[in-house]
XYZ file of C-alpha atoms in Angstrom:
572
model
C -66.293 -27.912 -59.036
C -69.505 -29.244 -57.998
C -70.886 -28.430 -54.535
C -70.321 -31.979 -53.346
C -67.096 -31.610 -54.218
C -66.810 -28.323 -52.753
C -67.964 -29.407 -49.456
C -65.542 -32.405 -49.192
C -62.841 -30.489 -49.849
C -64.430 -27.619 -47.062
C -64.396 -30.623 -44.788
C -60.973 -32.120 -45.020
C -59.712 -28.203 -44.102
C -62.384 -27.922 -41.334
C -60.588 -31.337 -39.960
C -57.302 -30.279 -40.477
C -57.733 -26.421 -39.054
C -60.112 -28.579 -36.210
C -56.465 -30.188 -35.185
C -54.839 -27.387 -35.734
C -56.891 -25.885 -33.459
C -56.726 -27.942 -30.650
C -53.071 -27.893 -30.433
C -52.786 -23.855 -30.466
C -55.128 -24.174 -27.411
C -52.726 -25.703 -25.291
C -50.499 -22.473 -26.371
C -53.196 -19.939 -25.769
C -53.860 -21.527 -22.183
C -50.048 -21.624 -21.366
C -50.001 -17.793 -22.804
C -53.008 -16.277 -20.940
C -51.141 -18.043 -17.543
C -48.172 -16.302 -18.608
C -49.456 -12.858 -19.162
C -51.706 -13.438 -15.598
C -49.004 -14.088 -13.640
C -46.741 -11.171 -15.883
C -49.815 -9.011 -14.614
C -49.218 -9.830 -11.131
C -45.463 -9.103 -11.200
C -45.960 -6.020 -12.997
C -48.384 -5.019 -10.060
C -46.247 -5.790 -7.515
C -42.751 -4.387 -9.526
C -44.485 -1.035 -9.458
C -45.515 -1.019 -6.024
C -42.153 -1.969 -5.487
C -40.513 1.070 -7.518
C -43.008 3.916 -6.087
C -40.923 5.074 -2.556
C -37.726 4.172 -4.825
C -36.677 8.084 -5.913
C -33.417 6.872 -6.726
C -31.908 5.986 -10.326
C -34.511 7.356 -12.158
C -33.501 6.584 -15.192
C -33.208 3.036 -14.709
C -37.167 2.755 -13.570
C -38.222 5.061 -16.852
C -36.319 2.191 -18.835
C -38.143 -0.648 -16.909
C -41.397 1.133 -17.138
C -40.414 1.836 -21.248
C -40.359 -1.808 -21.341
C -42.751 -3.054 -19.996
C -45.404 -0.630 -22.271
C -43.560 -2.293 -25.109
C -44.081 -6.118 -23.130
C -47.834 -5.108 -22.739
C -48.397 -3.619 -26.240
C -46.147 -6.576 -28.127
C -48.547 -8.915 -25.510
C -51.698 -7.267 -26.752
C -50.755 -7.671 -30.530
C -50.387 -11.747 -29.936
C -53.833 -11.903 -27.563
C -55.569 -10.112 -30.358
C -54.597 -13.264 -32.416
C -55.755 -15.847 -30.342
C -59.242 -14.173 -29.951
C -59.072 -13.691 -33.656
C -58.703 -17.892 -33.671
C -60.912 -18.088 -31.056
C -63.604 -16.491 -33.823
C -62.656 -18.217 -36.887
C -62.749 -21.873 -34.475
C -66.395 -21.357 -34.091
C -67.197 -20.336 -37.760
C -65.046 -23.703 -38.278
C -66.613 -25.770 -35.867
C -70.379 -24.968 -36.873
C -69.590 -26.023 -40.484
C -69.759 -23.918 -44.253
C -73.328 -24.998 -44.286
C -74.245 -22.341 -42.395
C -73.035 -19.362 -43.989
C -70.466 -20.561 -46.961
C -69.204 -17.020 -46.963
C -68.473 -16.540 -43.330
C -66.631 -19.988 -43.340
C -64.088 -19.218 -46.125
C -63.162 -15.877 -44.405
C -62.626 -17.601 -41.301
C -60.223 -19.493 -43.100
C -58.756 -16.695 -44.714
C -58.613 -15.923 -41.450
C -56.547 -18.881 -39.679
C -54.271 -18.602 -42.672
C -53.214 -15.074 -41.690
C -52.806 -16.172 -38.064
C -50.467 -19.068 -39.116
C -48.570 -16.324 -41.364
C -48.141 -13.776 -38.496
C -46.874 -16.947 -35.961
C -44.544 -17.915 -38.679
C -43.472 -14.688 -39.142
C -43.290 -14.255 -35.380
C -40.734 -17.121 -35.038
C -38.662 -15.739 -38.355
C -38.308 -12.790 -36.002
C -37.233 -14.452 -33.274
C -34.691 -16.651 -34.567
C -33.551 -13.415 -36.175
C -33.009 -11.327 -33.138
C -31.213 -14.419 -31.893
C -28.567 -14.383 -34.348
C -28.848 -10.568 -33.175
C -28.016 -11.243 -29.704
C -25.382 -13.519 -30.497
C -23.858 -11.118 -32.604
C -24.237 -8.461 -29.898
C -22.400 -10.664 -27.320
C -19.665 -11.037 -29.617
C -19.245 -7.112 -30.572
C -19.526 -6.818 -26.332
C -16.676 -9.435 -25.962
C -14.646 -7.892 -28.853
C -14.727 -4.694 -28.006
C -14.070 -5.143 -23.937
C -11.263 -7.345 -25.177
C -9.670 -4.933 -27.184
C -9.625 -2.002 -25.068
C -9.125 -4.090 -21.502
C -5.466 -4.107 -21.848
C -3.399 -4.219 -18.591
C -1.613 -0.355 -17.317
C 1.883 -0.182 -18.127
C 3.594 1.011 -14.613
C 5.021 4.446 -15.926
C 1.345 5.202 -16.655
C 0.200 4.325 -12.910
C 3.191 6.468 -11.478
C 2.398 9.429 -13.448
C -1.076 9.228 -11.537
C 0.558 9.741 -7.751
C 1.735 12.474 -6.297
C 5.215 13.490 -6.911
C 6.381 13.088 -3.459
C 5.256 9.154 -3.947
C 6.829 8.139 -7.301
C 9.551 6.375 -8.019
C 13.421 7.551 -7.798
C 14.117 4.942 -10.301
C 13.092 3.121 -12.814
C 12.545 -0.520 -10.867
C 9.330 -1.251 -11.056
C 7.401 -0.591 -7.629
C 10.827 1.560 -6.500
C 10.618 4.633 -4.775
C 12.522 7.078 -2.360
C 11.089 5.209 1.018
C 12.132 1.611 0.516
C 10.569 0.206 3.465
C 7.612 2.868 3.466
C 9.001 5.430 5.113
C 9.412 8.861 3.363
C 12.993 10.087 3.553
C 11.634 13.895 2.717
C 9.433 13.867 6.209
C 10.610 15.341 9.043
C 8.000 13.737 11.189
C 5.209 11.004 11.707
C 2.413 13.388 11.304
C 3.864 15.671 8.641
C 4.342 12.886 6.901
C 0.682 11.755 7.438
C -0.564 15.256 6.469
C 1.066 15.279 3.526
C -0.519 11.704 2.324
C -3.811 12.981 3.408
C -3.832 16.254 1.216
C -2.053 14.297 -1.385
C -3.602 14.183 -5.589
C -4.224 11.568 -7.145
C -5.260 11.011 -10.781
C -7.757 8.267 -12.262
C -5.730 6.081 -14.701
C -8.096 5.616 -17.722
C -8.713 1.778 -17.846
C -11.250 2.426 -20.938
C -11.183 5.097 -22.763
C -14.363 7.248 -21.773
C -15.672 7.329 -25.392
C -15.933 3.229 -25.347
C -17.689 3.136 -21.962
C -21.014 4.276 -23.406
C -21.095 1.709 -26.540
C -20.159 -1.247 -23.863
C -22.876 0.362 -21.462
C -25.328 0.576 -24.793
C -24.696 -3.602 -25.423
C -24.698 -4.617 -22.181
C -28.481 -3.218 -21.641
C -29.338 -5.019 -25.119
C -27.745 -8.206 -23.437
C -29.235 -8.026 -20.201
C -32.288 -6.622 -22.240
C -32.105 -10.222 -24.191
C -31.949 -12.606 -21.190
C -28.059 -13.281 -21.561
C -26.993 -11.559 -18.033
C -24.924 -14.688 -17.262
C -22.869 -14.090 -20.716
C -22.382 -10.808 -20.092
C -20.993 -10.841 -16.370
C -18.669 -13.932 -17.606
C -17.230 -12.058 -20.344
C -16.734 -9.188 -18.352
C -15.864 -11.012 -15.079
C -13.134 -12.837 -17.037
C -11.545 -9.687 -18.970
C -11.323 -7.117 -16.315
C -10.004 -9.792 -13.923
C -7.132 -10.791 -16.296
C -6.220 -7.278 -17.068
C -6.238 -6.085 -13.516
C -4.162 -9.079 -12.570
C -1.920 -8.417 -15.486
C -1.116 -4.811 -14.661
C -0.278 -5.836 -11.056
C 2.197 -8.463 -11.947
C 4.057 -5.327 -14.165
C 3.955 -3.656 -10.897
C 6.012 -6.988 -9.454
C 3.474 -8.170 -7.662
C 3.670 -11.907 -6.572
C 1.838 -14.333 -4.495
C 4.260 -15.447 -1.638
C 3.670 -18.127 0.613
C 5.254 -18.125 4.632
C 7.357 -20.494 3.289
C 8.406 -18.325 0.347
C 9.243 -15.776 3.117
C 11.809 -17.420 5.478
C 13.317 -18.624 2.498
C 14.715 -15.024 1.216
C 17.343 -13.238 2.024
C 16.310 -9.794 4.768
C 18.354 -7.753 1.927
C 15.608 -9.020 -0.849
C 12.874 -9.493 1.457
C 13.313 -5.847 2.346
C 13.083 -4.587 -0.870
C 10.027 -6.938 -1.739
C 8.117 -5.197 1.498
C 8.841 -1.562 0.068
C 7.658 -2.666 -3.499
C 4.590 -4.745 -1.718
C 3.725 -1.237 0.421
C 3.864 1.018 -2.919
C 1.529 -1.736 -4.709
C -1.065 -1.938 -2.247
C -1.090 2.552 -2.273
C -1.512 2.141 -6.082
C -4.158 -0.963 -6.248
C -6.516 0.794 -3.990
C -5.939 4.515 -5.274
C -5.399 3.756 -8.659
C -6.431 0.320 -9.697
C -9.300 -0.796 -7.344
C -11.419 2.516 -7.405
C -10.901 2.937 -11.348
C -12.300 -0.440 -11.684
C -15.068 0.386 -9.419
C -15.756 3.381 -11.568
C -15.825 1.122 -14.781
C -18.148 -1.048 -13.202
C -20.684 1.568 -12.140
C -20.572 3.257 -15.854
C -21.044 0.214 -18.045
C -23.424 -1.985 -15.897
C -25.386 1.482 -15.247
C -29.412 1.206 -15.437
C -28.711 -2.324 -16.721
C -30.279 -5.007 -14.390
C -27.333 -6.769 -12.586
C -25.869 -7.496 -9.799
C -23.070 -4.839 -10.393
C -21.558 -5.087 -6.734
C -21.102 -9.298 -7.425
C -19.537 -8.525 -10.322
C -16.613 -5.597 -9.369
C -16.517 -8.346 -6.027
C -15.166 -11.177 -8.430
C -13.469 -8.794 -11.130
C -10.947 -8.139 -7.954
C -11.115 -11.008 -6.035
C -8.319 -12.574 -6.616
C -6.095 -9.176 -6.908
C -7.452 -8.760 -3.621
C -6.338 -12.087 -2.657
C -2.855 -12.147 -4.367
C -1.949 -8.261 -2.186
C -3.567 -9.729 1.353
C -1.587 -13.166 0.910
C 1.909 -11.151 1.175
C 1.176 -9.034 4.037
C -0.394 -12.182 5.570
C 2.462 -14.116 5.098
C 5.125 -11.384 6.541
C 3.109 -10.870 9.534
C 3.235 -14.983 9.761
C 6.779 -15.841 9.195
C 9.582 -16.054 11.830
C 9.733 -12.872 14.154
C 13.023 -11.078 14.523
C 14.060 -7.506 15.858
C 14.868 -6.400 11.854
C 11.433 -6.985 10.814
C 9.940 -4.429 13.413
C 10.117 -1.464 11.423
C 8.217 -3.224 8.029
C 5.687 -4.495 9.855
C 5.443 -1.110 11.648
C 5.245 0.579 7.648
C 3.225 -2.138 6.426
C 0.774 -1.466 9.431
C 0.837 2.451 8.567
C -0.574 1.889 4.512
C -3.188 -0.707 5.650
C -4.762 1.927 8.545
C -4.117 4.389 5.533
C -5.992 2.753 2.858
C -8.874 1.428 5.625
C -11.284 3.859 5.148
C -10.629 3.583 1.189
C -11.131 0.371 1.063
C -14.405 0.178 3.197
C -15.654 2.573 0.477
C -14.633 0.807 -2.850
C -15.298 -2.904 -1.648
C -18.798 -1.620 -0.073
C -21.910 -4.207 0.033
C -22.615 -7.473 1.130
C -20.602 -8.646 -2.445
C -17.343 -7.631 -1.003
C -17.429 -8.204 2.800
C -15.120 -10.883 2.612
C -12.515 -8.143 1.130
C -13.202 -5.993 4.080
C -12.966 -8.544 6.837
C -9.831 -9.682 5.209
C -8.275 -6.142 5.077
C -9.092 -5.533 8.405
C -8.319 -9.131 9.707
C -4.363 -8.386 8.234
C -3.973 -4.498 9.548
C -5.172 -6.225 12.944
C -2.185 -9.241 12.665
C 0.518 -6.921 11.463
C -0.486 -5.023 14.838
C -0.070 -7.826 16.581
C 2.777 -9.338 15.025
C 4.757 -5.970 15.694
C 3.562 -5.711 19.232
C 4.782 -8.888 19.742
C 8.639 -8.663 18.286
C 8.850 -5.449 19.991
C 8.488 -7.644 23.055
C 10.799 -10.415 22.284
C 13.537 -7.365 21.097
C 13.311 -6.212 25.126
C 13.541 -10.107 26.264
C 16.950 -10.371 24.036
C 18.210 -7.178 25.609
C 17.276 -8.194 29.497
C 18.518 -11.643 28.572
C 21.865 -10.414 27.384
C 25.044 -11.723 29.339
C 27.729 -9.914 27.304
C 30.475 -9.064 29.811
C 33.042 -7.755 28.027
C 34.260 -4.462 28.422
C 34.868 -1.953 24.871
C 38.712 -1.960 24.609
C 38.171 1.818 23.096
C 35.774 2.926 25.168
C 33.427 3.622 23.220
C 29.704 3.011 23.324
C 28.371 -0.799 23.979
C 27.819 -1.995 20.767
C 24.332 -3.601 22.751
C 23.880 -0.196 23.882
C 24.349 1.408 20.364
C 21.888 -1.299 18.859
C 18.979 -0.413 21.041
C 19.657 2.887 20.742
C 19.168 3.215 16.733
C 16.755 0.744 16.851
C 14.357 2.981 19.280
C 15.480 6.442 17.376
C 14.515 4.005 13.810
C 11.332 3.476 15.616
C 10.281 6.648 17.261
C 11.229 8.090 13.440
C 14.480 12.143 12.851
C 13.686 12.865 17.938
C 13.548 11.423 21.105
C 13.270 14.656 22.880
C 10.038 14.915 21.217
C 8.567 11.658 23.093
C 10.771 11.780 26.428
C 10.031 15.733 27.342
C 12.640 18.448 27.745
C 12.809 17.921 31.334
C 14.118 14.199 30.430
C 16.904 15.469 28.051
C 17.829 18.219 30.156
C 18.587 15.584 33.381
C 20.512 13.606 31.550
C 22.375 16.300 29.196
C 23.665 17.196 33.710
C 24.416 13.027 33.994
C 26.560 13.452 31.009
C 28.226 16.196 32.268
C 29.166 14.791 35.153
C 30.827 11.826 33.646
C 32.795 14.680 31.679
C 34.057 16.230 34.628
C 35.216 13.135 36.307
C 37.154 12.207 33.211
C 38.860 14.977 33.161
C 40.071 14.646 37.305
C 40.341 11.086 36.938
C 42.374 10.852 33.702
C 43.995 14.550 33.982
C 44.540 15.295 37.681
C 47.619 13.818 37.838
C 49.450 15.173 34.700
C 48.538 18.377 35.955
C 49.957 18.168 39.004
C 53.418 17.938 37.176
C 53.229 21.288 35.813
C 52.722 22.617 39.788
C 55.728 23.163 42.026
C 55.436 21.887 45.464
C 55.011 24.801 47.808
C 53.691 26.549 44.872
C 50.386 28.283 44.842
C 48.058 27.351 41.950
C 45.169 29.139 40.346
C 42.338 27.833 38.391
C 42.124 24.786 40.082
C 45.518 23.838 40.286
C 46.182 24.133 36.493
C 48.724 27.046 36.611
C 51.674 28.270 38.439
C 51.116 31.296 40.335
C 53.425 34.062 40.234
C 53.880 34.476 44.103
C 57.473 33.165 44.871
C 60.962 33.262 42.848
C 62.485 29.909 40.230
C 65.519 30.164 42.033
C 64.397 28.408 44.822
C 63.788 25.729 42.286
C 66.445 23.465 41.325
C 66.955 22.907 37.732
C 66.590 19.232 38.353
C 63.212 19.302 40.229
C 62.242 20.902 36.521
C 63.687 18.277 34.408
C 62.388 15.680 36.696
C 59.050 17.524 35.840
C 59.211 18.345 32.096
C 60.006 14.391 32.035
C 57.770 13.001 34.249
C 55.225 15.522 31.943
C 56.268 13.854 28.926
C 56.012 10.332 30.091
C 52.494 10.581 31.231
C 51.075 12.660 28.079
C 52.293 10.484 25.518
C 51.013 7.555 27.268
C 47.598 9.461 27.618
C 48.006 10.185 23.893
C 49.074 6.894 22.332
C 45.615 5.188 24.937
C 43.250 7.896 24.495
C 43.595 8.995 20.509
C 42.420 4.900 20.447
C 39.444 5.787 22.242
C 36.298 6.369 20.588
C 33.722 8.989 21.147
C 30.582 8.647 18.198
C 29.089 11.549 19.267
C 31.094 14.679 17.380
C 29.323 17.189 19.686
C 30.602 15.502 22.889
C 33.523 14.355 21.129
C 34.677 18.426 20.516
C 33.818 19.485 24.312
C 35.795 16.692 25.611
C 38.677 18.289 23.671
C 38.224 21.830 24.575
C 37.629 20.860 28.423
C 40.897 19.642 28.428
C 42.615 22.055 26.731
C 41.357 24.762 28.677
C 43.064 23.675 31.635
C 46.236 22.053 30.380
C 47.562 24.463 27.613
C 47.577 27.562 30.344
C 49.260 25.293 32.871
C 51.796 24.237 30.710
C 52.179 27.861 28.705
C 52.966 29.229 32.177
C 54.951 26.662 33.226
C 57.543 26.879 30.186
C 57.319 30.844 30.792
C 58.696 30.503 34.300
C 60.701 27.760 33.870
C 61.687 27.200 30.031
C 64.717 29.324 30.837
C 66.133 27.074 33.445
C 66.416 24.186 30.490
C 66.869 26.313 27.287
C 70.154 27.473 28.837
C 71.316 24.039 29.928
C 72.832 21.197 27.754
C 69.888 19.191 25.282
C 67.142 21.243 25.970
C 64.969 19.079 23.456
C 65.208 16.234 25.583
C 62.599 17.766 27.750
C 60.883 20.464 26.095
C 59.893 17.741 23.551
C 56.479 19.829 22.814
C 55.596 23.466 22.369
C 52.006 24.424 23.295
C 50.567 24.311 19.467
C 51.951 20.654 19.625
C 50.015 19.528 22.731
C 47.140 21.460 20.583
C 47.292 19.400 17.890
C 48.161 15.841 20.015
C 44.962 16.467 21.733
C 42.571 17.162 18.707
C 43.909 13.415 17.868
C 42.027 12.105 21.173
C 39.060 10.291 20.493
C 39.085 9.481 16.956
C 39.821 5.606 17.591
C 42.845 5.696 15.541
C 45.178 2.330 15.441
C 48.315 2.136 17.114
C 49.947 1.950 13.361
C 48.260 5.224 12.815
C 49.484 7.006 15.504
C 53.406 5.904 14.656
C 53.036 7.457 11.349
C-alpha cells in the first residue's frame, strides 16, 4: 500500500474515531458528574455513620461496598483518560508521529472492547438478578406455609390449651380460667406463663433468604423484594389465622347471631388474639429482623404491612362486640375481652414498635379503651333495669326473688369464686345476724302455735314453752283435753307439712339449720308429751287415730321441708 493510500485510509479512521469521540464525551461528562456528586454522598454517608456504634456489621458491609464502588469507578476513569490520550494523538493527525498514531488506535480499540465487554457483563448480572429474585420468591414460597393449629397450641402453656379439639376451644370459654381460684392468681399465673416460638421458617432457610435479599437490595430491586415478601408472609399469616377460625365480623354480623354462638365466637376470638400476639405476631417480627438483617430496607414498613390486615381482621371483631346492642349477658365478655387486650398491651407496644406501626398501636389501644367503656356502660343500664323493675308478685314457694337471684349471680359472675373478699368480714358478719333473725321469727311465727298444743294449760313449760314440765299429776287431765290436743297437733303439722315441704330454700347450709332449729324444739316437746300422756290414749279405743306419728316420723316429715316438692310428690 502506498503512503497515499495509507494516509487516506489513516484519515477515514481518524474521522470515524473523531465521532466516536465526541459522542463518548457526553458519557465521560455525565460520568465525572456522577462520581462528583457519588463523592459528596460518600462524604456525607460517613459523617453520617461515625457516632452510629450500632449494627456494626451492616456499616462494614456499606463501607465493603463502597471500596469496591470506588475501585470498579477508578478502573472505568482510567479509561476515559486513556481516550482522553489517544483523542489528542487522533486529533493532531499520523503525520506527526505515524507510530504514536496507530497505537493510539490500538488504543481506542481496546477501550471499545473493555465498554463492550462492560455491557456483556451487565446484561449478564441482569439475567443474574432476575434469576436471584426468582430463587428469593421460590424459596420464601415454599417454606411460607400457614401453622396448622395443633402446632400453635403445643406452643402455650398447658394451663391455656385446648380441652378439645375445636379449633380456638379451650377450658375458659368466655376467657375466664375455670382452674383459678381468683382474679390475681389467675393473672399471676398468665404472667409467669411459657411460651414457645412456633418456627415459621425453618432456621436453616433464614440465612440463604437473608444471603438473596442483600444481593437484591445489593442490585437495586428493594421494591421486588419487599413485594414478594410483603405478599407471602401476609397470605400465610392470614391463612394460619383463618385455621384458628378467625373471621372478619361486621356489627351487623353481630346482632344477627344467636348469644349461644356469639358466646362461643368471643371465647375463640379471646384465645386468637393470646396466640396472634404471643405466637404469630412476634415470630413474624423475628423473621423480619433475621432476613432483612444488614440489608438496606425499611424493615419496620415491611413487618407493618406483612400484618396489617391480620391486625385489622382481630381489631374489627372486638370493635364490633363492643359496638353492637348492649345487654346485661354481654357484661362479662366484654369484661374478658377487656382483660386479654390490657394483657397483651404492653406486648403489643413492643412488637408493632416505630412510626411503621402506630396505627396498630392506636388501634389496640383505641378498642381496650371502648370495650372499657362499653362495659362501664351496660353495667349501668343492668342497675337502671333493676331500679326500674315493677314486678309485684309474691314467690308462691317462698323462695328467693327470681330478680333477686339474677342480680345476685350476676354480681358473684362478676366479682369472679367471693363476695366476702370485696364487702369485708364486718359486712358478712352483720348480715350472717339479719339472717338469723329472720330464722328465729320463722320459727315463732310459723311454730309458736303448734307448740302450744303439746302444753297443758296450767302447765309449766321449760325451754321456752316447748316441753311439759313434770310439776303436777295427768290425772287432773281429762283424756279428752288430750285427744282434743293430739288432734288439734295433727291438724296443724300436716298442714305445715303439705305448705312448707313446697317451700324452697336454695341455700343447703341455711336450708339444714332451718331443719335442725325446728327440730330441736318440737321433737322434745312432743317426746315428752307422748311420755306423759301416750298412756291416757294407748289404753283407750283407736289409739291410731291420734297418735298418727311417732317421733322418728315427725323426724323424717320435717327433713321433707324445704325441698319445693309438688303437691303430687308429697301424696306419694
Amino acid at each position: 500500500m502506498g503512503v497515499p493510500q495509507a494516509m487516506q485510509t489513516l484519515s477515514e479512521r481518524a474521522a470515524f474515531t473523531r465521532e466516536s469521540l465526541q459522542k463518548s464525551q457526553t458519557i465521560t461528562d455525565s460520568m465525572v458528574a456522577i462520581l462528583g456528586s457519588f463523592d459528596h454522598r460518600l462524604s456525607a454517608l460517613e459523617t453520617a455513620m461515625r457516632p452510629t456504634q450500632i449494627r456494626t456489621h451492616s456499616i462494614r458491609k456499606a463501607h465493603e461496598n463502597i471500596d469496591k464502588t470506588l475501585k470498579a469507578a477508578e478502573l472505568i476513569l482510567a479509561q476515559f483518560d486513556l481516550t482522553r490520550k489517544a483523542e489528542a494523538k487522533i486529533l493532531r493527525g499520523p503525520h506527526e508521529d505515524l507510530e504514536s498514531y496507530l497505537e493510539a488506535m490500538d488504543q481506542l480499540r481496546s477501550i471499545v472492547h473493555f465498554f463492550n465487554l462492560l455491557n456483556h457483563v451487565n446484561n449478564l448480572l441482569a439475567k443474574a438478578n432476575l434469576k436471584i429474585e426468582e430463587e428469593f420468591r421460590q424459596l420464601l414460597t415454599s417454606y411460607s406455609k400457614p401453622v396448622e393449629p395443633d402446632r400453635l397450641f403445643d406452643c402455650l402453656p398447658h394451663s391455656l390449651r385446648p380441652s378439645s379439639g375445636s379449633p380456638g376451644h379451650q377450658g375458659e370459654a368466655t376467657g375466664k380460667n375455670p382452674s383459678s381460684t381468683n382474679h390475681s392468681e389467675h393473672n399471676k399465673s398468665l404472667e409467669t406463663a411459657v411460651y414457645t416460638a412456633p418456627t415459621l421458617i425453618p432456621p436453616r432457610i433464614l440465612p440463604l433468604l437473608h444471603d438473596l435479599a442483600q444481593q437484591m437490595s445489593q442490585a437495586g430491586y428493594q421494591q421486588q423484594l419487599y413485594k414478594i415478601y410483603r405478599e407471602t408472609r401476609a397470605s400465610a399469616l392470614e391463612q394460619s389465622l383463618r385455621k384458628l377460625g378467625v373471621e372478619k365480623l361486621t356489627k351487623d354480623d353481630v346482632q344477627k347471631m344467636q348469644w349461644e354462638v356469639l358466646e362461643a365466637k368471643i371465647g375463640n376470638w379471646i384465645h386468637c388474639m393470646r396466640i396472634a400476639v404471643k405466637l404469630l405476631f412476634s415470630g413474624e417480627k423475628k423473621v423480619c429482623c433475621q432476613i432483612f438483617d444488614g440489608v438496606d430496607s425499611p424493615r419496620d414498613q415491611c413487618f407493618a404491612e406483612v400484618t396489617a390486615n391480620s391486625v385489622a381482621v382481630l381489631l374489627s371483631f372486638g370493635d364490633a362486640i363492643a359496638k353492637s346492642k348492649r345487654s346485661p349477658e354481654k357484661l362479662f365478655v366484654l369484661l374478658d375481652m377487656y382483660e386479654i387486650m390490657r394483657e397483651l398491651h404492653s406486648e403489643i407496644e413492643t412488637i408493632f414498635e416505630g412510626q411503621a406501626c402506630v396505627e396498630m398501636r392506636e388501634s389496640s389501644l383505641s378498642l381496650t379503651k371502648r370495650l372499657a367503656q362499653t362495659a362501664q356502660e351496660t353495667f349501668g343500664d343492668f342497675e337502671e333495669a333493676v331500679e326500674k323493675d315493677a314486678t309485684k308478685t309474691a314467690v308462691l314457694d317462698g323462695t328467693v326473688h327470681p330478680l333477686t337471684s339474677y342480680v345476685i349471680n350476676y354480681v358473684k359472675f362478676l366479682f369472679e369464686s367471693e363476695a366476702k373478699d370485696l364487702l369485708g368480714d364486718d359486712w358478712v358478719q352483720i348480715h350472717r345476724r339479719i339472717v338469723q333473725q329472720h330464722a328465729n321469727q320463722y320459727k315463732r311465727v310459723s311454730w309458736a302455735k303448734i307448740l302450744q298444743c303439746l302444753s297443758i294449760q296450767g302447765a309449766a313449760s321449760s325451754g321456752g314453752g316447748g316441753a311439759i314440765a313434770e310439776a303436777g299429776s295427768s290425772s287432773g287431765v281429762s283424756r279428752a283435753m288430750v285427744k282434743d290436743r293430739y288432734k288439734t297437733f295433727n291438724i296443724q303439722f300436716e298442714e305445715l307439712h303439705q305448705r312448707q315441704s313446697q317451700w324452697t330454700v336454695p341455700d343447703s347450709e341455711l336450708r339444714e339449720s332451718l331443719r335442725l332449729a325446728v327440730a330441736e324444739v318440737l321433737l322434745p316437746a312432743y317426746r315428752s308429751f307422748i311420755k306423759r300422756f301416750g298412756p291416757m290414749i294407748e289404753n283407750g279405743k283407736n289409739p291410731h287415730k291420734y297418735i298418727r306419728y311417732t317421733p322418728e316420723d315427725l323426724e323424717h316429715m320435717l327433713s321433707e321441708f324445704f325441698e319445693g316438692k309438688t303437691l303430687n310428690e308429697l301424696k306419694r
